[in-house]
XYZ file of C-alpha atoms in Angstrom:
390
model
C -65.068 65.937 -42.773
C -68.224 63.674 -41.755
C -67.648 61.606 -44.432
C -64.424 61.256 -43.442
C -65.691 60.266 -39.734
C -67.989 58.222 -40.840
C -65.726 55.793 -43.044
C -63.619 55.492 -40.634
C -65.781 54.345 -37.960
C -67.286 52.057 -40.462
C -63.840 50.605 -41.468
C -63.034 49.945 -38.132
C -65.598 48.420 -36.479
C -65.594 45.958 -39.580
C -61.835 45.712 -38.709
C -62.622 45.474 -34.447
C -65.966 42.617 -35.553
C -63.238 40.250 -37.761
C -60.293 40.213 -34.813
C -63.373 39.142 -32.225
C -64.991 36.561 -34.675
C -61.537 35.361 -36.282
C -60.884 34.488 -32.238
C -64.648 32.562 -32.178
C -63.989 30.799 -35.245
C -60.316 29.518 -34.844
C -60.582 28.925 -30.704
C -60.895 25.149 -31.525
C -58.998 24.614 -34.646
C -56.085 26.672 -33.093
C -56.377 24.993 -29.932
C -55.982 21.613 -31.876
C -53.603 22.459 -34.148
C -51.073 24.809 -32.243
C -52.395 24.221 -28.798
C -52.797 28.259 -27.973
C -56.480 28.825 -28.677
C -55.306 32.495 -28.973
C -53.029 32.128 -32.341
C -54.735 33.090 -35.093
C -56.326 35.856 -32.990
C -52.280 36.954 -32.104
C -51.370 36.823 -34.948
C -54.504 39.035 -36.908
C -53.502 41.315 -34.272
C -50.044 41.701 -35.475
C -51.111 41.878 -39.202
C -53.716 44.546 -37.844
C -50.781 46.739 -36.346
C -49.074 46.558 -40.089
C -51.926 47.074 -41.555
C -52.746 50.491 -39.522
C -49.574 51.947 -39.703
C -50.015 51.302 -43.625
C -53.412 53.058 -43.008
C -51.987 55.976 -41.297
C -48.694 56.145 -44.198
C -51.528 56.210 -46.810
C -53.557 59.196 -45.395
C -50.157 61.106 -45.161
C -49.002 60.970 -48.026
C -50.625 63.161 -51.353
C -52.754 60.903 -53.663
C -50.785 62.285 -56.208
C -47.355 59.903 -55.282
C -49.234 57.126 -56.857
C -49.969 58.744 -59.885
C -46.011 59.677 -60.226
C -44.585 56.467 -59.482
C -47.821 54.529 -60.950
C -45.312 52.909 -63.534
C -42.755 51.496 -61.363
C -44.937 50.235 -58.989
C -46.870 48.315 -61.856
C -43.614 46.888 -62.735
C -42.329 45.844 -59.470
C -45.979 43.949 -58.633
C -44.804 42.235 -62.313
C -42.187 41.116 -61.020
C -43.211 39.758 -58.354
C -45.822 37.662 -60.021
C -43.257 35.983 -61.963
C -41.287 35.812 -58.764
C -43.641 34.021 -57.271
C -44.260 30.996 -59.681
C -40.272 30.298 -59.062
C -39.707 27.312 -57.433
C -37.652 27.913 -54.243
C -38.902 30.733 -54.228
C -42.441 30.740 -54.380
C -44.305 29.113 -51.288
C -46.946 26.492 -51.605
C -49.516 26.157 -49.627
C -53.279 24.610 -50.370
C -52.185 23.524 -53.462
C -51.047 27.420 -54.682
C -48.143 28.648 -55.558
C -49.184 31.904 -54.274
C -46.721 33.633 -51.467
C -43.060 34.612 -51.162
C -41.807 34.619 -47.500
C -39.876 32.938 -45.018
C -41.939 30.161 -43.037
C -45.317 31.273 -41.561
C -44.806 34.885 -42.132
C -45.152 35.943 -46.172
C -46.687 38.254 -48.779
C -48.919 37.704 -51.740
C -48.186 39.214 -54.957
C -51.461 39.057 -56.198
C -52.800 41.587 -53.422
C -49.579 43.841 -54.213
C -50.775 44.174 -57.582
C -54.260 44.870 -56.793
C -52.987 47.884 -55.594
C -50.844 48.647 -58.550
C -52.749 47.417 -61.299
C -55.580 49.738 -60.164
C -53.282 52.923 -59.564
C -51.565 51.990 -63.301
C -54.936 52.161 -64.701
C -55.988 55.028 -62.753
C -53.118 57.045 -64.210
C -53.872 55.476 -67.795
C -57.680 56.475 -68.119
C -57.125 59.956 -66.486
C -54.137 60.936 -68.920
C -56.115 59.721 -71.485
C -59.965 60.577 -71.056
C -61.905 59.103 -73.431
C -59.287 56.454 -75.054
C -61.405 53.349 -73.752
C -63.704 54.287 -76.886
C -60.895 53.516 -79.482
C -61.232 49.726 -80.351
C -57.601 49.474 -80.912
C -56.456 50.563 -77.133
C -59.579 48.892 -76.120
C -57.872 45.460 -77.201
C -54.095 46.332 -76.801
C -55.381 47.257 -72.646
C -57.015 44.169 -72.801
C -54.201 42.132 -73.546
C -52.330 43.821 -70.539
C -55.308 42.762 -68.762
C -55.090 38.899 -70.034
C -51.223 38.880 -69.195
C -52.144 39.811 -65.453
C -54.727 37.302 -65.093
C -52.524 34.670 -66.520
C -49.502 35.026 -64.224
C -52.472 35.283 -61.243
C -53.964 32.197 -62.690
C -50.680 30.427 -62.875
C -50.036 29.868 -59.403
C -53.739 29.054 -59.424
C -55.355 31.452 -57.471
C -58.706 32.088 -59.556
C -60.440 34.289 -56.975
C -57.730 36.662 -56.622
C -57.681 37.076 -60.818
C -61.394 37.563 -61.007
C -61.366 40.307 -58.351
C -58.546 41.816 -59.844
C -59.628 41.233 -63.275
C -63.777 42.632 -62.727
C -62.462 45.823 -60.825
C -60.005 47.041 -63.908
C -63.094 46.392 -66.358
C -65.141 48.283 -64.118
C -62.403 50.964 -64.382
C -62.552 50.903 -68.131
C -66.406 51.139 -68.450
C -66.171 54.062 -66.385
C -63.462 55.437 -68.993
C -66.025 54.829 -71.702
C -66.148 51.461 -72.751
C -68.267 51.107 -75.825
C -71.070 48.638 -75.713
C -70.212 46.355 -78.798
C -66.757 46.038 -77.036
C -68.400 45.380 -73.577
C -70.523 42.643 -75.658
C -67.707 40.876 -77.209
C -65.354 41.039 -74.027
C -68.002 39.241 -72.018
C -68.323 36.703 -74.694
C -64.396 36.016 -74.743
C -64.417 35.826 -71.073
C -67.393 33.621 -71.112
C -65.771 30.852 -73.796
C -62.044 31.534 -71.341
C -63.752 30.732 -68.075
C -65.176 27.915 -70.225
C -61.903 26.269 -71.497
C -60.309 27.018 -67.807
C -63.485 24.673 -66.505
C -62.171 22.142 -69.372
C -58.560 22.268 -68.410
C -58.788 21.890 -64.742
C -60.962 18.957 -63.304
C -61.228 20.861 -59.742
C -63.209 23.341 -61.200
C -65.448 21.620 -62.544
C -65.685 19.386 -59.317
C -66.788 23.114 -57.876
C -69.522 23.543 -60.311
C -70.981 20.198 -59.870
C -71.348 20.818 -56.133
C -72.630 24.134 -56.747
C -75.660 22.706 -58.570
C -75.764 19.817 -56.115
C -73.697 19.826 -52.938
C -75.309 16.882 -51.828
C -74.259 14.677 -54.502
C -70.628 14.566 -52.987
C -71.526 15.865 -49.452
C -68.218 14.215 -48.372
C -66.096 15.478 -51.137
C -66.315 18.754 -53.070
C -69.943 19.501 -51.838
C -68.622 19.426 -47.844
C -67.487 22.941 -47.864
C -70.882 24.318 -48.523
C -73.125 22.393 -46.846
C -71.497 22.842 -44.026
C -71.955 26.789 -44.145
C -75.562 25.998 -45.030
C -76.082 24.354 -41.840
C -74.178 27.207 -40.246
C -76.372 29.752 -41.690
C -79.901 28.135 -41.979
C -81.031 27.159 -38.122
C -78.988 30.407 -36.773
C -82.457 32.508 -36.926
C -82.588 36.575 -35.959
C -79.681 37.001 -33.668
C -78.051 33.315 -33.874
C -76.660 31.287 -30.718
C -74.593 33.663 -29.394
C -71.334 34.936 -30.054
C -68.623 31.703 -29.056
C -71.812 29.560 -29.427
C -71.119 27.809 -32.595
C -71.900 24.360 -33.705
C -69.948 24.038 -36.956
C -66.192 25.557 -35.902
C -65.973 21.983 -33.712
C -64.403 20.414 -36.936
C -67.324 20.697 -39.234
C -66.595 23.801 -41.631
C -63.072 23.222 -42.246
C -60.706 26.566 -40.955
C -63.834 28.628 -40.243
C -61.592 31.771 -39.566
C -61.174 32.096 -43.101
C -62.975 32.008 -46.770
C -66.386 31.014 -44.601
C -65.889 33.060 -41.638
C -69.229 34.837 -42.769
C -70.836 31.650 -41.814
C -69.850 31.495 -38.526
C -71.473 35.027 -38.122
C -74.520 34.582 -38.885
C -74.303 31.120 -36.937
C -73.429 33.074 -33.877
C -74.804 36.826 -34.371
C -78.198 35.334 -36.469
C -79.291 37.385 -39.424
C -79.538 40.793 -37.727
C -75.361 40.390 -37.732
C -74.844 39.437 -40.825
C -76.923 42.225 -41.927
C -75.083 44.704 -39.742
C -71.420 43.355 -41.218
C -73.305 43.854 -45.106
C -74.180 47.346 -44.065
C -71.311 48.711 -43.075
C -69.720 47.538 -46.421
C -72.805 49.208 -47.899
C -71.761 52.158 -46.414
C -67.807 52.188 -47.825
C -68.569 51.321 -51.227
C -71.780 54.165 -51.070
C -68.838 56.804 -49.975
C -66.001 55.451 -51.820
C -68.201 55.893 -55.499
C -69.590 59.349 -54.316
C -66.510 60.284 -53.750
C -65.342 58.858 -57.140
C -68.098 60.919 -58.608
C -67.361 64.256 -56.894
C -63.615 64.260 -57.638
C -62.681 66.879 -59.960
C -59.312 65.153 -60.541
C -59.919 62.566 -62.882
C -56.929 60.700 -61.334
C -58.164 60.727 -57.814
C -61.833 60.023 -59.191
C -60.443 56.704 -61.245
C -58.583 55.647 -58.036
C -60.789 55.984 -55.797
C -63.473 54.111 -57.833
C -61.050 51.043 -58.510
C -60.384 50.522 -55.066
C -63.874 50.629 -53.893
C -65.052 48.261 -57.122
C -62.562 45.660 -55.282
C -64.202 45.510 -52.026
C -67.447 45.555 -53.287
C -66.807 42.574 -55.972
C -64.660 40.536 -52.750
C -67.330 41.226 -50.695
C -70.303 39.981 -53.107
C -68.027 36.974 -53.910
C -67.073 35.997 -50.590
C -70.972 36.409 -49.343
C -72.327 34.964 -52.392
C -70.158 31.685 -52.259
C -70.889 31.575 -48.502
C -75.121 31.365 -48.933
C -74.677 28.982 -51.812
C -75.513 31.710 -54.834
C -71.988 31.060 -56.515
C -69.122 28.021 -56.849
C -66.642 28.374 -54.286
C -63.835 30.748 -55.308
C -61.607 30.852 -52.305
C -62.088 34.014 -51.772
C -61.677 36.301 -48.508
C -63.988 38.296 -46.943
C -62.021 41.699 -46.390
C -60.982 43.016 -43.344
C -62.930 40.236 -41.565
C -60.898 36.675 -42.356
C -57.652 35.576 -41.337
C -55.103 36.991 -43.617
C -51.752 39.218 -43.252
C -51.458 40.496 -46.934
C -55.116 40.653 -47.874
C -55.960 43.096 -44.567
C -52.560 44.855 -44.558
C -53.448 45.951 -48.374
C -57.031 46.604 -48.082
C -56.306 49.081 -45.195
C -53.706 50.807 -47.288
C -56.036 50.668 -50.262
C -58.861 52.318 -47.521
C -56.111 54.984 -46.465
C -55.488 55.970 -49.447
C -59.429 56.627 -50.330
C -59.299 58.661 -47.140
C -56.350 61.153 -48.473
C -58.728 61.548 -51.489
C -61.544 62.197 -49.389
C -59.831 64.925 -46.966
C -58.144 66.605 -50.107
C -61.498 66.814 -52.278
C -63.325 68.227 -48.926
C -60.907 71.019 -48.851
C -61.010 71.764 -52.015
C -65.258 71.615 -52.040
C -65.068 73.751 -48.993
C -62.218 76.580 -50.972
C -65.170 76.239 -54.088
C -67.937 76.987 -51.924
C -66.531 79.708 -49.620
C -65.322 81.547 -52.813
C -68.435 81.437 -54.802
C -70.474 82.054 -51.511
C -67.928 85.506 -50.993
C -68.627 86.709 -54.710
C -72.583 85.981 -54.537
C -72.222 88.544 -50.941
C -70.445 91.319 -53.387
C -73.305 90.564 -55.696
C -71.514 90.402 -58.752
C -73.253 87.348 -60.179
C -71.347 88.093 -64.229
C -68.003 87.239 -61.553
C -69.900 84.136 -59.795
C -70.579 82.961 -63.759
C -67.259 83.678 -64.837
C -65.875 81.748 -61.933
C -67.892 78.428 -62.862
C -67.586 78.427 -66.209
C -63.782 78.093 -65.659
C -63.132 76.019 -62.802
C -65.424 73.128 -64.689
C -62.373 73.413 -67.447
């Protein structure tokens, strides 16, 4: 039950530090652009109250749903891929073809089928322990894999694909990946993100201002500089929170990709370590809790949800401090976003149904073998072991 308490409280004060710093970052941009300083604040409040009745939905219902309906969820988050890329249909905004909605209020397929790609796989690896050591549905689960990214990749949203995309393969090397195969789907991935560099000028526009911002400072190097210049003078415990420099038109929609930026701006390093901490402390609980899982279904779920929020997280940090090309992606449960926090609470919700149901089982284990070791019958105690591990 602690750990319970104590990913909660971590997951919401995350939660309660992005609606106060989405309202310091936006104040000016919003006030600009819509003329309420308050709207992006508004409406992350809204998306928050989705998002926690999602939370609440998830913790009610058995873990064991997903695994049931694994298949047609899968196929509906398909569908809506392809659904998405429709003209008419699809909604373009930045350039991507990435959201289906009516004017400012939408979804995102591609955070839909986080959820079921990672509950699809979940259900494959734990019905069939120790497949992901066959080459042959090694490279057939790979090509489900490839079709996913595509259709993700298609609209382009490249961040969302590699998130997606790195948590599954962490999935599989927990199955049992074997190391040749690890070796040879790095390289293919290597010579894809290669040709993908190739096709699309942009990118490569990215990498060049990776290695040397300044050479376009106007252009593709802006982005990052700018955060630099957030991040860099900010010191221990920053200017203050509302005190930044950069969200007065500098670092363009601060509330969102870069938001980290603005926090250690405002709340200095100490804050910035504070936000990285409590992620530290979800992803610690979410793969202990992976590990102590007897169910192998729960276990895989669990770990594929906590593999995507730590990946987003390193991403969205990593781009932010200048160790990465910018990726456009979030930081979660901290930038502006309906689909992406809606999700990732439900995704967090669900980890907590895991969590209370493995707790009471633990606690039935314990009390039982604690009961037979008072009757000292320890032949019982071993008899009771060496069957529950089957």
């Amino acid at each position: 039950m602690k750990k319970v308490i104590t990913y909660n409280i971590c997951l919401f004060l995350i939660i309660g530090i992005g609606l106060v710093m989405i309202f310091s970052a936006s104040m000016i941009w919003a006030e600009y652009k819509t003329g309420n300083e308050y709207y992006y604040l508004i409406r992350q409040g809204l998306f928050f109250i989705v998002g926690l009745i999602g939370f609440i939905v998830a913790i009610k219902i058995p873990y064991t749903f997903w695994e049931k309906q694994a298949n047609k969820i899968f196929i509906v988050c398909i569908i809506l891929l392809i659904l998405v890329l429709i003209p008419g249909i699809g909604l373009v905004r930045g350039g991507a073809r990435s959201w289906i909605g009516i004017g400012d209020f939408s979804i995102q397929p591609a955070e839909f089928m986080k959820v079921g790609f990672v509950i699809f796989t979940a259900k494959f690896l734990a019905n069939n322990e120790g497949i992901m050591r066959s080459n042959k549905y090694f490279y057939l689960y790979m090509l489900v894999v490839g079709l996913i990214f595509g259709l993700i990749l298609l609209q382009p949203d490249f961040g969302s694909a590699i998130i997606l995309v790195s948590g599954v393969v962490l999935m599989l090397f927990a199955g049992g990946i074997q190391i040749k195969n690890i070796v040879i789907g790095g390289c293919v991935a290597i010579a894809g993100i290669a040709a993908m560099i190739l096709i699309a000028p942009y990118r490569l526009e990215r990498i060049q201002s990776f290695l040397d911002p300044w050479q376009d400072p106007l252009g593709s190097g802006f982005q990052i500089i700018q955060s630099l210049y957030a991040i860099s003078p900010a010191s221990l415990f920053g200017y203050g929170l509302f005190n930044s420099k950069q969200k007065y038109f500098y670092l363009p929609e601060p509330q969102n990709d870069f938001i980290f930026a603005i926090i250690c701006e405002e709340l200095g390093i100490i804050g910035g370590l504070i936000v990285i901490l409590l992620f530290a402390v979800l992803i610690y609980i979410g793969y202990k809790l992976s590990k102590s899982c007897k169910d192998l279904f729960a276990s895989y779920l669990s770990f594929g949800f906590t593999s995507l929020l730590m990946v987003q997280v390193f991403i969205n940090i990593a781009v932010v401090i200048g160790l990465i090309p910018v990726t456009g992606v979030t930081l979660p449960f901290i930038s502006y976003g309906g689909s992406s926090l809606v999700i990732s609470m439900f995704m967090m919700g669900i980890i907590v149904n895991i969590m209370r149901n493995a707790d009471k089982d633990l606690d039935f284990e314990y009390k039982k073998e604690k009961k037979l070791k008072k009757f000292k019958l320890p032949f019982l105690t071993k008899f009771y072991k060496k069957h529950s591990d089957k």
